[in-house]
Amino acid sequence: VVKISLLSRDWSTLYHNITGNIIGRTQDAAIAAKQKDGNCILYSFSIVQEYTGAGKYSSSRRYSNGVIADKFLCENAK
């Protein structure tokens, strides 16, 4: 891993589509990692905390991930 950058300072709240109740919150990051060929790959990564009630949330877990860019110069990771 060359660089990890949070994409926002705050959590994003998740709401139930029908009831509108809070069901959790997410936070997103971009992760640049060096590959064997010397170039970098850029991943998106999200964590989620499920809402447990009374203003409390569960422990963080992986929510989603994917590739944003599959090849770029590592010195461009900011």
Coordinates of N, CA, C and O in Angstrom, one line a residue:
V1 N 0.8 -1.2 0.0 CA 0.0 0.0 0.0 C 0.9 1.2 0.0 O 1.8 1.4 0.8
V2 N 0.6 2.1 -1.0 CA 1.4 3.4 -1.1 C 0.7 4.5 -0.4 O 1.3 5.3 0.3
K3 N -0.6 4.6 -0.5 CA -1.4 5.7 0.1 C -2.8 5.3 0.4 O -3.4 4.6 -0.5
I4 N -3.4 5.8 1.5 CA -4.8 5.6 1.8 C -5.3 7.0 2.0 O -4.8 7.8 2.8
S5 N -6.4 7.4 1.3 CA -7.0 8.7 1.5 C -8.5 8.5 1.8 O -9.2 7.8 1.0
L6 N -9.0 9.1 2.9 CA -10.4 9.1 3.1 C -11.0 10.1 2.1 O -10.5 11.2 1.9
L7 N -12.2 9.7 1.6 CA -12.8 10.6 0.6 C -13.8 11.6 1.2 O -14.2 12.5 0.5
S8 N -14.1 11.4 2.5 CA -14.9 12.4 3.2 C -14.5 12.4 4.6 O -14.0 11.5 5.1
R9 N -14.7 13.6 5.3 CA -14.4 13.7 6.7 C -15.4 13.1 7.6 O -15.2 12.7 8.7
D10 N -16.7 13.0 7.1 CA -17.8 12.5 7.9 C -18.4 11.2 7.4 O -18.2 10.8 6.2
W11 N -19.1 10.5 8.2 CA -19.9 9.4 7.8 C -21.0 9.8 6.9 O -21.6 10.8 7.1
S12 N -21.4 8.9 6.0 CA -22.7 9.1 5.2 C -23.7 8.1 5.8 O -23.5 6.9 6.0
T13 N -24.9 8.7 6.1 CA -25.9 7.9 6.8 C -26.7 7.1 5.7 O -27.0 7.6 4.6
L14 N -27.0 5.9 6.0 CA -27.8 5.0 5.1 C -29.2 4.9 5.7 O -29.4 4.7 6.9
Y15 N -30.2 5.1 4.9 CA -31.6 5.0 5.3 C -32.4 3.9 4.6 O -32.1 3.6 3.4
H16 N -33.3 3.3 5.3 CA -34.2 2.2 4.7 C -35.0 2.9 3.6 O -35.6 4.0 3.8
N17 N -35.1 2.2 2.4 CA -35.8 2.8 1.3 C -37.3 3.0 1.5 O -37.9 4.0 1.0
I18 N -37.9 2.2 2.3 CA -39.4 2.3 2.6 C -39.7 3.1 3.8 O -40.5 4.1 3.8
T19 N -39.1 2.8 4.9 CA -39.4 3.4 6.2 C -38.7 4.7 6.4 O -39.1 5.6 7.2
G20 N -37.5 4.9 5.8 CA -36.7 6.1 6.0 C -35.9 6.0 7.3 O -35.2 7.0 7.7
N21 N -36.0 4.9 8.0 CA -35.2 4.8 9.3 C -33.8 4.6 9.0 O -33.4 4.1 8.0
I22 N -32.9 5.1 9.9 CA -31.5 4.9 9.8 C -31.2 3.4 9.9 O -31.6 2.7 10.9
I23 N -30.4 2.9 9.0 CA -29.9 1.5 9.0 C -28.4 1.3 9.2 O -27.9 0.3 9.5
G24 N -27.7 2.4 9.0 CA -26.2 2.3 9.2 C -25.6 3.6 8.7 O -26.2 4.6 8.3
R25 N -24.2 3.5 8.6 CA -23.5 4.6 8.1 C -22.2 4.1 7.4 O -21.8 3.0 7.7
T26 N -21.7 4.8 6.4 CA -20.6 4.3 5.6 C -19.5 5.4 5.6 O -19.8 6.6 5.8
Q27 N -18.3 5.0 5.3 CA -17.2 5.9 5.0 C -16.4 5.3 3.9 O -16.1 4.1 3.9
D28 N -15.9 6.2 3.0 CA -15.2 5.7 1.8 C -13.8 6.1 1.8 O -13.4 7.2 2.3
A29 N -12.9 5.3 1.2 CA -11.5 5.6 1.0 C -11.0 5.2 -0.3 O -11.6 4.4 -1.0
A30 N -9.9 5.8 -0.8 CA -9.2 5.4 -2.0 C -7.9 4.8 -1.5 O -7.2 5.4 -0.7
I31 N -7.5 3.7 -2.1 CA -6.2 3.0 -1.7 C -5.4 2.8 -2.9 O -5.8 2.1 -3.9
A32 N -4.2 3.3 -2.9 CA -3.2 3.1 -4.0 C -2.2 2.1 -3.5 O -1.7 2.1 -2.4
A33 N -2.0 1.0 -4.4 CA -1.1 -0.1 -4.0 C -0.1 -0.3 -5.2 O -0.5 -0.3 -6.4
K34 N 1.1 -0.5 -4.9 CA 2.1 -0.8 -5.9 C 2.0 -2.2 -6.4 O 1.9 -3.2 -5.6
Q35 N 2.1 -2.4 -7.7 CA 2.1 -3.7 -8.3 C 3.5 -4.2 -8.6 O 4.5 -3.4 -8.6
K36 N 3.7 -5.5 -9.0 CA 5.0 -6.0 -9.3 C 5.7 -5.3 -10.4 O 6.9 -5.2 -10.5
D37 N 4.9 -4.8 -11.4 CA 5.5 -4.1 -12.5 C 6.0 -2.6 -12.2 O 6.5 -1.9 -13.1
G38 N 5.8 -2.2 -11.0 CA 6.2 -0.9 -10.5 C 5.1 0.2 -10.6 O 5.3 1.3 -10.1
N39 N 4.1 -0.1 -11.4 CA 2.9 0.8 -11.4 C 2.0 0.6 -10.3 O 2.2 -0.3 -9.5
C40 N 1.1 1.5 -10.1 CA 0.1 1.4 -9.0 C -1.3 1.1 -9.5 O -1.6 1.3 -10.7
I41 N -2.1 0.5 -8.6 CA -3.5 0.3 -8.9 C -4.3 1.1 -7.8 O -3.8 1.2 -6.7
L42 N -5.5 1.6 -8.2 CA -6.2 2.4 -7.3 C -7.6 1.7 -7.0 O -8.3 1.4 -7.9
Y43 N -7.8 1.5 -5.7 CA -9.0 0.8 -5.3 C -9.9 1.8 -4.6 O -9.5 2.7 -3.9
S44 N -11.2 1.5 -4.7 CA -12.2 2.2 -3.8 C -12.5 1.2 -2.7 O -12.5 0.0 -2.9
F45 N -12.8 1.7 -1.5 CA -13.0 0.8 -0.3 C -14.0 1.5 0.6 O -13.8 2.7 0.9
S46 N -15.1 0.8 1.0 CA -16.1 1.4 1.9 C -16.2 0.5 3.1 O -16.2 -0.7 3.0
I47 N -16.4 1.1 4.2 CA -16.7 0.4 5.4 C -18.1 0.8 5.9 O -18.6 1.9 5.6
V48 N -18.8 -0.1 6.6 CA -20.1 0.2 7.1 C -20.2 -0.1 8.6 O -19.5 -1.0 9.1
Q49 N -21.0 0.6 9.3 CA -21.4 0.3 10.7 C -22.9 0.3 10.7 O -23.6 1.2 10.3
E50 N -23.5 -0.9 11.1 CA -24.9 -1.0 11.1 C -25.5 -0.3 12.4 O -24.8 -0.3 13.5
Y51 N -26.6 0.4 12.2 CA -27.2 1.1 13.3 C -27.9 0.1 14.3 O -28.7 -0.8 13.9
T52 N -27.5 0.1 15.6 CA -28.1 -0.8 16.6 C -29.1 -0.2 17.5 O -29.7 -0.8 18.3
G53 N -29.4 1.1 17.3 CA -30.4 1.8 18.1 C -29.8 2.7 19.1 O -28.6 2.5 19.5
A54 N -30.5 3.6 19.6 CA -30.2 4.5 20.7 C -28.8 5.3 20.4 O -28.0 5.5 21.3
G55 N -28.6 5.6 19.1 CA -27.4 6.4 18.7 C -26.2 5.5 18.7 O -25.1 6.1 18.6
K56 N -26.3 4.2 18.7 CA -25.1 3.3 18.7 C -25.0 2.6 17.4 O -26.0 2.3 16.7
Y57 N -23.8 2.2 17.0 CA -23.5 1.5 15.8 C -22.6 0.3 16.1 O -21.9 0.2 17.1
S58 N -22.7 -0.7 15.2 CA -21.9 -1.9 15.3 C -20.4 -1.6 15.0 O -20.1 -0.5 14.6
S59 N -19.6 -2.6 15.1 CA -18.2 -2.5 14.7 C -18.1 -2.4 13.2 O -19.0 -2.8 12.5
S60 N -17.1 -1.8 12.7 CA -16.9 -1.6 11.2 C -16.6 -2.9 10.5 O -15.9 -3.7 11.1
R61 N -17.1 -3.0 9.3 CA -16.8 -4.1 8.4 C -16.8 -3.6 7.0 O -17.3 -2.5 6.7
R62 N -16.1 -4.4 6.1 CA -16.1 -4.0 4.7 C -17.5 -4.0 4.1 O -18.3 -4.9 4.4
Y63 N -17.8 -3.0 3.4 CA -19.1 -2.8 2.7 C -19.0 -3.1 1.2 O -19.8 -3.8 0.7
S64 N -18.0 -2.4 0.6 CA -17.8 -2.6 -0.8 C -16.4 -2.3 -1.2 O -15.7 -1.6 -0.4
N65 N -16.0 -2.7 -2.3 CA -14.7 -2.4 -2.9 C -14.7 -2.6 -4.4 O -15.5 -3.3 -4.9
G66 N -13.7 -1.9 -5.1 CA -13.6 -2.1 -6.5 C -12.4 -1.4 -7.0 O -11.7 -0.7 -6.2
V67 N -12.1 -1.5 -8.3 CA -10.9 -0.9 -8.9 C -11.4 0.4 -9.6 O -12.3 0.4 -10.4
I68 N -10.7 1.5 -9.3 CA -10.9 2.8 -9.9 C -10.0 2.9 -11.1 O -10.5 3.3 -12.2
A69 N -8.8 2.6 -11.0 CA -7.8 2.7 -12.1 C -6.8 1.5 -11.9 O -6.3 1.3 -10.9
D70 N -6.7 0.7 -13.0 CA -5.9 -0.5 -12.9 C -4.4 -0.3 -13.2 O -3.6 -1.2 -13.0
K71 N -4.0 0.9 -13.6 CA -2.6 1.1 -13.9 C -2.3 2.7 -14.0 O -2.9 3.3 -14.8
F72 N -1.4 3.1 -13.1 CA -1.0 4.5 -13.1 C 0.3 4.6 -12.4 O 0.7 3.7 -11.7
L73 N 1.0 5.7 -12.6 CA 2.3 6.0 -12.0 C 2.2 6.2 -10.5 O 1.4 7.1 -10.1
C74 N 2.9 5.5 -9.7 CA 2.8 5.6 -8.2 C 3.1 7.0 -7.7 O 2.5 7.4 -6.7
E75 N 3.9 7.7 -8.4 CA 4.2 9.1 -7.9 C 3.0 10.0 -8.1 O 3.0 11.1 -7.5
N76 N 2.0 9.6 -8.8 CA 0.8 10.4 -9.0 C -0.2 10.2 -7.8 O -1.3 10.8 -7.8
A77 N 0.1 9.2 -6.9 CA -0.8 9.0 -5.8 C -0.7 10.1 -4.8 O 0.4 10.4 -4.3
K78 N -1.8 10.8 -4.6 CA -1.7 12.0 -3.7 C -2.7 11.8 -2.6 O -3.7 11.3 -2.6

